[in-house]
Coordinates of C-alpha atoms in Angstrom, one line a residue:
M1 CA -69.9 -15.5 -2.3
N2 CA -68.2 -18.2 -0.3
V3 CA -65.9 -16.2 2.1
K4 CA -63.6 -19.1 2.8
K5 CA -63.0 -19.7 -1.0
F6 CA -62.5 -15.9 -1.5
F7 CA -59.8 -15.8 1.2
E8 CA -58.1 -18.9 -0.1
K9 CA -57.9 -17.3 -3.5
H10 CA -57.3 -13.6 -2.6
G11 CA -56.2 -13.6 1.0
V12 CA -52.6 -12.8 0.3
T13 CA -53.8 -9.8 -1.9
V14 CA -56.1 -8.6 0.9
C15 CA -53.2 -8.6 3.4
A16 CA -50.8 -6.9 1.0
V17 CA -53.5 -4.2 0.3
L18 CA -54.0 -3.6 4.0
S19 CA -50.3 -3.3 4.4
L20 CA -50.3 -0.5 1.8
I21 CA -53.2 1.2 3.5
A22 CA -51.2 1.2 6.7
C23 CA -48.7 3.5 4.9
I24 CA -51.1 6.4 5.1
M25 CA -51.7 5.8 8.8
P26 CA -49.3 7.3 11.4
F27 CA -46.1 5.4 10.7
Y28 CA -43.6 7.3 12.8
N29 CA -43.9 9.7 15.8
A30 CA -41.5 12.4 16.8
S31 CA -42.0 14.0 20.3
V32 CA -40.3 16.6 22.3
E33 CA -40.7 17.4 26.0
S34 CA -39.2 20.6 27.4
Y35 CA -39.6 23.0 30.3
Y36 CA -41.8 25.3 28.3
F37 CA -43.9 23.0 26.2
D38 CA -44.5 19.5 24.8
M39 CA -44.7 18.7 21.1
S40 CA -45.7 15.5 19.4
E41 CA -46.1 15.0 15.6
S42 CA -46.9 11.9 13.6
Y43 CA -45.8 11.1 10.0
N44 CA -47.2 8.6 7.5
L45 CA -44.8 6.8 5.2
F46 CA -45.4 9.1 2.2
Q47 CA -44.5 12.2 4.3
T48 CA -41.4 10.4 5.6
L49 CA -40.3 9.5 2.0
Q50 CA -41.0 13.1 0.8
D51 CA -38.9 14.5 3.7
E52 CA -36.0 12.1 3.3
F53 CA -35.8 9.0 0.9
S54 CA -34.6 5.8 2.5
L55 CA -34.4 2.2 1.2
Q56 CA -36.1 0.7 4.2
A57 CA -39.1 3.1 3.9
F58 CA -39.4 2.6 0.1
L59 CA -39.4 -1.2 0.6
F60 CA -42.5 -0.9 2.7
L61 CA -44.3 0.4 -0.4
L62 CA -42.6 -1.8 -3.0
L63 CA -42.7 -5.3 -1.5
P64 CA -46.6 -5.5 -1.0
V65 CA -47.0 -4.5 -4.7
V66 CA -44.5 -7.2 -5.7
L67 CA -46.4 -9.7 -3.5
I68 CA -49.7 -9.0 -5.2
V69 CA -48.2 -9.3 -8.7
L70 CA -46.4 -12.6 -8.0
H71 CA -49.5 -14.0 -6.3
Y72 CA -51.4 -13.9 -9.6
V73 CA -48.6 -14.3 -12.1
L74 CA -46.9 -17.4 -10.8
K75 CA -48.2 -20.9 -10.1
G76 CA -47.3 -23.9 -8.2
K77 CA -43.9 -24.3 -6.5
S78 CA -42.6 -21.1 -8.0
R79 CA -45.4 -19.1 -6.5
K80 CA -44.8 -20.5 -3.0
I81 CA -41.0 -19.8 -3.1
S82 CA -41.4 -16.3 -4.5
L83 CA -44.2 -15.3 -2.0
L84 CA -42.2 -16.7 1.0
S85 CA -39.1 -14.9 -0.1
V86 CA -40.7 -11.5 -0.6
S87 CA -42.6 -11.8 2.7
A88 CA -39.4 -12.7 4.5
I89 CA -37.6 -9.7 3.0
F90 CA -40.4 -7.4 4.2
I91 CA -40.2 -8.8 7.8
L92 CA -36.4 -8.6 7.8
N93 CA -36.6 -5.0 6.5
A94 CA -39.1 -4.2 9.3
L95 CA -36.8 -5.5 12.0
V96 CA -33.9 -3.5 10.6
E97 CA -36.1 -0.4 10.5
L98 CA -37.3 -0.9 14.0
V99 CA -33.8 -1.1 15.3
S100 CA -32.3 1.7 13.3
S101 CA -35.2 4.3 13.5
T102 CA -36.0 4.1 17.2
G103 CA -34.0 6.7 19.2
T104 CA -34.1 9.1 22.1
F105 CA -32.1 12.1 23.1
A106 CA -32.2 14.2 26.3
D107 CA -30.3 17.0 27.9
Y108 CA -30.9 19.7 30.5
Y109 CA -33.5 21.6 28.4
Y110 CA -35.5 18.9 26.7
A111 CA -36.0 15.3 25.7
A112 CA -36.7 14.1 22.2
E113 CA -37.9 10.7 20.9
Y114 CA -38.4 9.2 17.5
K115 CA -40.1 5.8 17.0
P116 CA -42.4 3.7 14.7
V117 CA -46.1 3.6 15.7
F118 CA -49.4 2.0 14.8
G119 CA -49.2 2.0 11.0
F120 CA -45.7 0.4 11.1
Y121 CA -46.8 -2.5 13.3
F122 CA -50.1 -3.0 11.4
A123 CA -48.2 -3.3 8.1
V124 CA -45.9 -5.9 9.5
L125 CA -48.8 -7.9 11.0
C126 CA -50.5 -7.9 7.6
I127 CA -47.5 -9.3 5.8
I128 CA -47.0 -11.9 8.6
A129 CA -50.6 -12.9 8.0
A130 CA -49.9 -13.2 4.2
L131 CA -46.9 -15.4 5.0
V132 CA -49.0 -17.7 7.2
M133 CA -51.7 -18.0 4.4
V134 CA -49.1 -19.0 1.9
I135 CA -47.8 -21.8 4.2
V136 CA -51.3 -23.0 5.1
Q137 CA -52.5 -23.1 1.5
D138 CA -49.4 -25.0 0.4
K139 CA -49.9 -27.7 3.1
K140 CA -53.5 -28.1 1.9
R141 CA -52.4 -28.5 -1.7
S142 CA -49.8 -31.0 -0.7
A143 CA -52.4 -33.1 1.1
S144 CA -54.8 -33.0 -1.8
F145 CA -52.5 -33.6 -4.8
S146 CA -49.5 -35.8 -5.4
V147 CA -46.2 -34.2 -6.2
S148 CA -45.8 -35.8 -9.6
A149 CA -44.5 -34.0 -12.7
P150 CA -47.0 -33.2 -15.4
S151 CA -47.2 -35.4 -18.5
G152 CA -45.6 -32.7 -20.6
G153 CA -42.3 -33.1 -18.7
A154 CA -40.7 -31.9 -15.5
P155 CA -41.9 -28.7 -13.9
N156 CA -40.0 -25.6 -14.9
F157 CA -38.9 -23.7 -11.8
Q158 CA -36.5 -21.4 -13.6
I159 CA -38.6 -18.2 -12.8
A160 CA -38.9 -19.2 -9.2
E161 CA -35.2 -19.9 -8.9
Q162 CA -34.4 -16.5 -10.4
I163 CA -36.7 -14.7 -8.1
S164 CA -35.5 -16.7 -5.1
S165 CA -31.9 -15.8 -6.0
L166 CA -32.7 -12.2 -6.3
A167 CA -34.7 -12.2 -3.1
A168 CA -31.7 -13.9 -1.3
K169 CA -29.3 -11.3 -2.6
G170 CA -31.7 -8.5 -1.5
A171 CA -32.0 -10.0 1.9
A172 CA -28.3 -10.4 2.2
M173 CA -27.8 -6.8 1.1
I174 CA -30.3 -5.5 3.7
A175 CA -28.9 -7.6 6.5
S176 CA -25.2 -6.9 5.9
A177 CA -25.3 -3.2 4.8
P178 CA -24.3 -0.6 7.5
F179 CA -27.5 1.3 6.8
Q180 CA -25.5 4.5 7.0
K181 CA -28.0 6.4 4.8
Q182 CA -30.9 5.3 7.0
E183 CA -29.1 6.2 10.2
D184 CA -28.2 9.6 8.8
S185 CA -31.8 10.2 7.8
Q186 CA -33.1 9.4 11.3
E187 CA -30.3 11.4 12.9
K188 CA -31.2 14.4 10.7
K189 CA -34.9 14.1 11.7
R190 CA -33.9 14.0 15.4
L191 CA -31.7 17.0 15.1
R192 CA -34.3 19.0 13.2
T193 CA -36.9 18.1 15.9
Q194 CA -34.6 19.4 18.6
M195 CA -33.8 22.5 16.6
D196 CA -37.5 23.3 16.2
A197 CA -38.1 22.8 19.9
L198 CA -35.1 25.0 20.8
Q199 CA -36.2 27.7 18.4
K200 CA -39.7 27.8 19.9
E201 CA -38.2 28.1 23.4
L202 CA -36.0 31.0 22.2
D203 CA -38.9 32.8 20.6
K204 CA -40.8 32.5 23.9
Q205 CA -37.8 33.7 25.9
Y206 CA -37.2 36.7 23.6
A207 CA -40.9 37.6 24.1
D208 CA -40.6 37.3 27.9
L209 CA -37.4 39.3 27.9
G210 CA -39.1 42.1 25.8
K211 CA -42.0 42.1 28.3
Q212 CA -39.6 42.4 31.2
Y213 CA -37.8 45.3 29.6
V214 CA -41.0 47.2 28.9
D215 CA -42.2 46.5 32.5
S216 CA -38.9 47.8 33.8
L217 CA -39.3 51.0 31.9
S218 CA -42.9 51.6 32.9
D219 CA -43.0 50.7 36.6
G220 CA -39.7 49.1 37.4
S221 CA -41.3 45.7 38.3
A222 CA -38.7 43.7 36.4
S223 CA -35.2 43.8 38.0
K224 CA -31.9 43.9 36.2
N225 CA -31.0 40.5 37.7
D226 CA -34.2 38.9 36.2
M227 CA -33.3 40.3 32.7
D228 CA -29.6 39.1 33.1
T229 CA -30.8 35.6 33.9
A230 CA -33.1 35.6 30.9
V231 CA -30.3 36.8 28.6
Q232 CA -28.0 34.1 30.0
M233 CA -30.6 31.4 29.3
I234 CA -31.1 32.7 25.8
R235 CA -27.3 32.7 25.2
Q236 CA -27.1 29.0 26.4
K237 CA -29.9 28.0 24.1
K238 CA -28.4 29.8 21.1
E239 CA -25.1 27.9 21.8
S240 CA -27.1 24.6 21.9
L241 CA -28.9 25.5 18.7
S242 CA -25.5 26.4 17.0
K243 CA -24.1 23.0 18.1
L244 CA -27.1 21.2 16.6
E245 CA -26.7 23.1 13.4
K246 CA -23.1 22.0 13.2
E247 CA -24.0 18.4 13.9
L248 CA -26.6 18.5 11.1
M249 CA -24.0 20.1 8.7
E250 CA -21.5 17.3 9.5
I251 CA -24.2 14.6 8.8
E252 CA -25.1 16.2 5.5
K253 CA -21.4 16.5 4.6
S254 CA -20.9 12.8 5.4
T255 CA -24.0 11.9 3.3
I256 CA -22.6 13.7 0.3
N257 CA -19.2 12.1 0.7
N258 CA -20.7 8.7 1.0
R259 CA -22.8 9.3 -2.1
I260 CA -19.8 10.4 -4.1
F261 CA -17.8 7.4 -2.9
A262 CA -20.5 4.9 -3.9
E263 CA -21.0 6.5 -7.3
K264 CA -17.3 6.5 -7.9
Q265 CA -17.1 2.8 -7.4
Q266 CA -19.8 2.3 -10.0
A267 CA -18.0 4.7 -12.3
L268 CA -14.8 2.8 -11.9
E269 CA -16.6 -0.5 -13.0
T270 CA -17.9 1.3 -16.0
F271 CA -14.5 2.8 -16.8
N272 CA -12.9 -0.7 -16.7
A273 CA -15.6 -2.2 -18.9
E274 CA -15.2 0.6 -21.5
L275 CA -11.5 0.2 -21.4
A276 CA -11.8 -3.5 -22.0
K277 CA -14.0 -2.9 -25.0
L278 CA -11.4 -0.5 -26.5
E279 CA -8.6 -2.9 -25.9
K280 CA -10.6 -5.6 -27.6
A281 CA -11.3 -3.3 -30.6
V282 CA -7.6 -2.7 -31.0
S283 CA -6.8 -6.4 -30.8
M284 CA -9.4 -7.1 -33.5
E285 CA -7.8 -4.3 -35.6
V286 CA -11.1 -2.4 -35.9
M287 CA -9.6 0.6 -34.1
S288 CA -6.2 2.2 -34.5
Q289 CA -3.8 2.7 -31.6
E290 CA -4.2 6.5 -32.1
E291 CA -8.0 6.3 -31.7
F292 CA -7.5 4.0 -28.7
N293 CA -5.2 6.5 -27.0
E294 CA -7.5 9.4 -27.6
K295 CA -10.6 7.6 -26.2
R296 CA -8.7 6.2 -23.3
S297 CA -7.4 9.7 -22.4
A298 CA -10.9 11.1 -22.5
L299 CA -12.2 8.3 -20.2
Q300 CA -9.2 8.8 -17.9
R301 CA -9.7 12.5 -17.6
R302 CA -13.4 12.0 -16.6
M303 CA -12.3 9.3 -14.1
D304 CA -9.5 11.5 -12.6
N305 CA -11.9 14.4 -12.1
F306 CA -14.9 12.3 -11.0
E307 CA -15.2 13.8 -7.5
A308 CA -14.9 17.3 -8.8
I309 CA -17.5 16.7 -11.4
K310 CA -19.9 15.2 -8.8
R311 CA -19.5 18.2 -6.5
I312 CA -20.3 20.5 -9.5
E313 CA -23.4 18.5 -10.2
I314 CA -24.4 18.8 -6.5
Q315 CA -24.0 22.6 -6.7
Q316 CA -26.5 22.6 -9.5
E317 CA -28.9 20.4 -7.5
M318 CA -28.7 22.8 -4.6
G319 CA -29.5 25.7 -6.9
I320 CA -26.1 27.4 -6.4
I321 CA -25.2 27.3 -10.1
T322 CA -27.3 27.0 -13.3
R323 CA -27.3 24.1 -15.6
E324 CA -25.3 26.1 -18.2
E325 CA -22.6 26.9 -15.5
K326 CA -22.5 23.3 -14.5
D327 CA -22.0 22.1 -18.1
R328 CA -19.3 24.8 -18.7
K329 CA -17.4 23.8 -15.5
I330 CA -17.5 20.1 -16.3
A331 CA -16.4 20.7 -19.9
Q332 CA -13.3 22.6 -18.5
L333 CA -12.4 19.6 -16.5
V334 CA -12.7 16.9 -19.1
E335 CA -11.7 18.6 -22.4

């Protein structure tokens, strides 16, 4: 097999597959340094998504697959435009992820750091290589063939234009969005890492305090001042742990509120569209005014109680209430 011809035909696919393989490599690393111990743990992309879904992490999996499909499905100019657009979105997404996910935290007791590592950078390099291949191959084709339209008529770039348009919208969305969900996700991971480190320190200090107490009973080797000092350190760490728990609770509360707000905007658009259909039906005399008023009232009740309904659904997701209880509560609000 001619290696050069193989890479000319399948090079983009090879790069995209290598990018997907990078997802099972260490993608992120969380490390904690404290007075008592050091801890470092790496996560691949699948573990990260399982722990907390984020758009940026999901795109690392989705875009290489899209790249492979478009590479074989499209031809000519449409292929070039689409592959360049998808590769550009991937690289832009990686830059956003690099800025938003890297973070450090330090205080008197410990220092914590969260950052992308080898798998992340390898995946980005693979897509950059794919991007370069697309550009080089296009220049070779331009040098070999004239850019005349085929005899059957002008080239049809409708598919390419649609994909390019969607890609542009996607890139604009990624670049302009506040990434609140992604930031919350990284902040929750940071807080949980710190909480785990503090809890391990507390466990060790409890064990040390118990040993000091036993020693004081048996031979008096541990003084009361030593135990008072240990108790004071435990109290301080418990206060720090409680503070972190409150911060985590506030982030989760904010995440829920943001989710409800976003879904309410979508529900409002649906409400307006349904209302417009009902008004059109009345104008066309295919629905009576009485039927219109009844259906509009039902839609309005659901819209007025939207936030309460979503919070009931979240209760069921958290396992606080059963599906039957959820349905009964929602029915009481909308009927």
